[in-house]
Coordinates of C-alpha atoms in Angstrom, one line a residue:
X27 CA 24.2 61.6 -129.8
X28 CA 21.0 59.7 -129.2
X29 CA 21.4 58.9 -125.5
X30 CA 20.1 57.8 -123.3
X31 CA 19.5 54.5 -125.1
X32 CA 17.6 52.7 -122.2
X33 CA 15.4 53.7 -119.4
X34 CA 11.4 54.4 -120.0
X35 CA 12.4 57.3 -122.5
X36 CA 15.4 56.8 -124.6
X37 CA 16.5 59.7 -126.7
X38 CA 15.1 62.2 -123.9
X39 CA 17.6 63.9 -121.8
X40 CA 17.9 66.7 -119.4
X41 CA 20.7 69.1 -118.1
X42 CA 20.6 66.8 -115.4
X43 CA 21.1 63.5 -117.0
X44 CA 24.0 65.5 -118.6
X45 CA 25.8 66.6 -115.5
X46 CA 25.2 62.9 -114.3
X47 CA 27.1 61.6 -117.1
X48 CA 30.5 64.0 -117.0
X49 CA 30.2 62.8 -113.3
X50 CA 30.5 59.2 -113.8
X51 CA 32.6 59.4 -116.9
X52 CA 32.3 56.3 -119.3
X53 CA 29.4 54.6 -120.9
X54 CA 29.2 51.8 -119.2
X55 CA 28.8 53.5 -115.9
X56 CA 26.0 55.4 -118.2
X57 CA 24.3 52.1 -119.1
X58 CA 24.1 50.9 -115.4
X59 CA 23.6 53.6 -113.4
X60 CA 21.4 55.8 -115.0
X61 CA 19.8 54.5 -118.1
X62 CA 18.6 50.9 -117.0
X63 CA 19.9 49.5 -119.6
X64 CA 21.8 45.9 -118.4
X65 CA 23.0 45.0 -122.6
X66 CA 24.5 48.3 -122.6
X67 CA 26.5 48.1 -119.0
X68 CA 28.9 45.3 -120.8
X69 CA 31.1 45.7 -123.6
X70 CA 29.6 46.0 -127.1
X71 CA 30.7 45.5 -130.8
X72 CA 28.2 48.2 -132.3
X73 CA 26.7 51.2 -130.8
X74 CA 23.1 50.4 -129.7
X75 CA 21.2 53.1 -130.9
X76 CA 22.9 52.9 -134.0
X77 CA 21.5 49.8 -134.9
X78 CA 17.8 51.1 -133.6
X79 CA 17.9 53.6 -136.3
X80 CA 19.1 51.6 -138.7
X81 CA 16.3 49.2 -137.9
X82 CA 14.1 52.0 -138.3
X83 CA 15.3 52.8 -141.9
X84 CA 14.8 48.8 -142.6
X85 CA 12.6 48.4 -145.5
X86 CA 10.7 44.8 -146.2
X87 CA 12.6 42.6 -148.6
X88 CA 11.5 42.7 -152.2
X89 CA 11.3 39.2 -152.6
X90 CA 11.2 36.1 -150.3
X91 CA 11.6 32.3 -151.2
X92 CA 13.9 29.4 -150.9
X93 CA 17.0 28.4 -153.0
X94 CA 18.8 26.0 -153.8
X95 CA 22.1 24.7 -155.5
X96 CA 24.1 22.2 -157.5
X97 CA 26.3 19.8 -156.1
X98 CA 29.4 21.7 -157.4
X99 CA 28.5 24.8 -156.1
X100 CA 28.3 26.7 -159.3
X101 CA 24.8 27.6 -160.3
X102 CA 21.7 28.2 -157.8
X103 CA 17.9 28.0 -158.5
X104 CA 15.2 29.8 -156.9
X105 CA 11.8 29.0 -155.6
X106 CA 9.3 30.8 -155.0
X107 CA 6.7 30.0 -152.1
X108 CA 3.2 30.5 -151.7
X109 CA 2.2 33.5 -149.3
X110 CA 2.4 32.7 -145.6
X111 CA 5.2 29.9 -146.6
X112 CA 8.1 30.3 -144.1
X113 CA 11.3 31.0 -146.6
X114 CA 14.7 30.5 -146.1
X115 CA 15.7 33.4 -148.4
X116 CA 15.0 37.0 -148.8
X117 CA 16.2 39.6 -151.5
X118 CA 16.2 43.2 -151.6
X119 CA 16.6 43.4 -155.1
X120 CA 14.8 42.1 -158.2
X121 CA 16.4 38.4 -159.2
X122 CA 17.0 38.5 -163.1
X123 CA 15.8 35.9 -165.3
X124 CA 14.8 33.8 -162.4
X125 CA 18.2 33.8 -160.8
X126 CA 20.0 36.2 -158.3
X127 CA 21.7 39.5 -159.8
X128 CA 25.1 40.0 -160.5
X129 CA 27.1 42.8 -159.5
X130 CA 29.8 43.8 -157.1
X131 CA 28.6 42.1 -153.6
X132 CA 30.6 41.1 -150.8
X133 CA 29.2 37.8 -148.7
X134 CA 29.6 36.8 -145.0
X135 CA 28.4 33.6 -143.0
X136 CA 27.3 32.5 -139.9
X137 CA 27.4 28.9 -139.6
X138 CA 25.5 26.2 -137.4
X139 CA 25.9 22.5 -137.1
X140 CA 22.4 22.2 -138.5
X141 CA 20.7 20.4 -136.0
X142 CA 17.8 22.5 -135.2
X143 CA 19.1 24.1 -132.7
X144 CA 20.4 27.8 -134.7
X145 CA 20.3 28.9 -138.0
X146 CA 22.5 29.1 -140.6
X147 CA 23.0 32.5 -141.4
X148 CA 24.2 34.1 -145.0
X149 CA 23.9 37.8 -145.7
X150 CA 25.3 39.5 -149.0
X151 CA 25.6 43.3 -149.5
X152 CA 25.9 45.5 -152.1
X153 CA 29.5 46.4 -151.9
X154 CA 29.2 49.9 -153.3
X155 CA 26.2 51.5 -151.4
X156 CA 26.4 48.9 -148.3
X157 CA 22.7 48.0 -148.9
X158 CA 21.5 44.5 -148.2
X159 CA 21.0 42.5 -150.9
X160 CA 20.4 38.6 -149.7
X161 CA 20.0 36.9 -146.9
X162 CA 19.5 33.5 -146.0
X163 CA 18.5 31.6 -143.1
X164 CA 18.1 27.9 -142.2
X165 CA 18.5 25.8 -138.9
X166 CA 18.5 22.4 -141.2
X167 CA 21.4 22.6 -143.3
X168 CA 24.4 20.9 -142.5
X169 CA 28.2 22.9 -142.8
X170 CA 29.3 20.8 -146.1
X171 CA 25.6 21.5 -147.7
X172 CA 25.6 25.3 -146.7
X173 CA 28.9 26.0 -147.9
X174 CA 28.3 24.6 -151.3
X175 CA 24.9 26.5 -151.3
X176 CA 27.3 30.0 -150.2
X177 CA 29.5 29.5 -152.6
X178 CA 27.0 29.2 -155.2
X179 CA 25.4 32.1 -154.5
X180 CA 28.8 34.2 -154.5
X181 CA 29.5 32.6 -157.8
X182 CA 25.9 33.9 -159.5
X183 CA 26.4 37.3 -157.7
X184 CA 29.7 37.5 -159.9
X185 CA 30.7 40.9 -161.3
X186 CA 29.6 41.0 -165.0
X187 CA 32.2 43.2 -166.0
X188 CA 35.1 41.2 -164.7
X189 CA 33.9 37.8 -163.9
X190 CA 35.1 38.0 -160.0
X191 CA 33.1 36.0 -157.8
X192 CA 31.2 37.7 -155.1
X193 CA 34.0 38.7 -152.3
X194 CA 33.5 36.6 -149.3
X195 CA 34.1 35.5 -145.7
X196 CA 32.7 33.4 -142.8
X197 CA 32.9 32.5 -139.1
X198 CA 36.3 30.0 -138.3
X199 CA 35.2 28.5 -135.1
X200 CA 33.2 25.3 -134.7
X201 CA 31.3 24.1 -137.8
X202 CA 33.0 26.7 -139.8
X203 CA 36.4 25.0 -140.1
X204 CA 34.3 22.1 -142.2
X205 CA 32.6 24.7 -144.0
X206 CA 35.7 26.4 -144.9
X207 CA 37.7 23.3 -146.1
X208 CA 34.5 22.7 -148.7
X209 CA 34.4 26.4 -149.8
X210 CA 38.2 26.0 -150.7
X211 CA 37.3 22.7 -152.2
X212 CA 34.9 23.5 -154.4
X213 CA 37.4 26.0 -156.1
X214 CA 36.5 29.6 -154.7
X215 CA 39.0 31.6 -154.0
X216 CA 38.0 35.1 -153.8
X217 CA 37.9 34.9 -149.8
X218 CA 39.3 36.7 -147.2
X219 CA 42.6 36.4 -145.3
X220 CA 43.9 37.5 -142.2
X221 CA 47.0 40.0 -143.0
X222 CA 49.8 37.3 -143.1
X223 CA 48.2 34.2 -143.7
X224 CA 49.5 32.0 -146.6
X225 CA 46.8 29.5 -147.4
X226 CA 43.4 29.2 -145.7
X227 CA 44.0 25.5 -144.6

């Protein structure tokens, strides 16, 4: 199962280490007791050596640039930079025609008050093979300005046989209640919902 995933040797275990493990009885106890591994002795969303090997199977992004949009959130240009140019956006597939690609992705967002501090955060996925397809990252762009720039992109990563925008979704807490109100604003609406929820605001 990949364990142990701390410790000087992770992935090498003994009949020992095994017999230690049925003794104590749960992973965290695992985490803290025998592999030295602090992150994995509190409670985690996603396994730990699961995201090591998919780091491992990470491949460098096809192209890398900036972006940006119109004001009403419906189109989006690309720019590319100069080599050894920070970019704010990086694609694992080809853009087409000088513009992202359209197909059947799904969108989420991480969002940041965009004061320096943390990034803005957009990643887009290829929802029928779960392959990353975009992502975008900038600590300078304000919620209002980033959502128009998401929405944008989720309207050029449309599906060409049906026209659907780009499925999408993004974090509710702090800046993202602003961010949300502009998304629904600008007209998107192919968002998700909690199971019960009648309007998004």
């Amino acid at each position: 199962d990949g364990k142990p995933i701390g410790g000087p040797r992770p992935g090498v275990r003994s009949p020992w280490y095994d017999k230690e493990c049925r003794r104590i009885g749960d992973d965290k106890g695992v985490a803290e007791d025998l592999d030295i591994n602090p992150s994995g002795s509190v409670a985690q969303v996603f396994d730990p050596q699961m995201i090591r090997d998919l780091c491992e199977q990470s491949r460098e992004p096809l192209w890398i640039g900036d972006i940006t949009a119109s004001p009403d959130g419906k189109t989006v240009k690309l720019i590319e930079l100069a080599e050894g140019v920070e970019a704010t956006l990086k694609l694992w597939v080809h853009p087409r025609d000088g513009t992202l690609p359209q197909g059947i992705f799904s969108g989420g967002a991480d969002i940041s008050m965009g004061n320096g501090a943390t990034p803005t955060c957009f990643t887009f996925t290829n929802a029928e093979t779960g392959e990353k397809a975009l992502e975008y990252t900038y600590n300078r762009i304000f919620p209002k300005e980033g959502a128009t720039l998401f929405a944008a992109i989720g309207r050029t990563m449309r599906n060409p046989e049906t026209g659907e925008e780009a499925f999408i979704a993004w974090e509710m807490q702090g800046p993202g209640k602003t961010f949300g109100q502009q998304v629904v604003a600008l007209g998107y609406r192919h968002v998700y919902m909690r199971e019960g929820d009648v309007k998004i605001y």
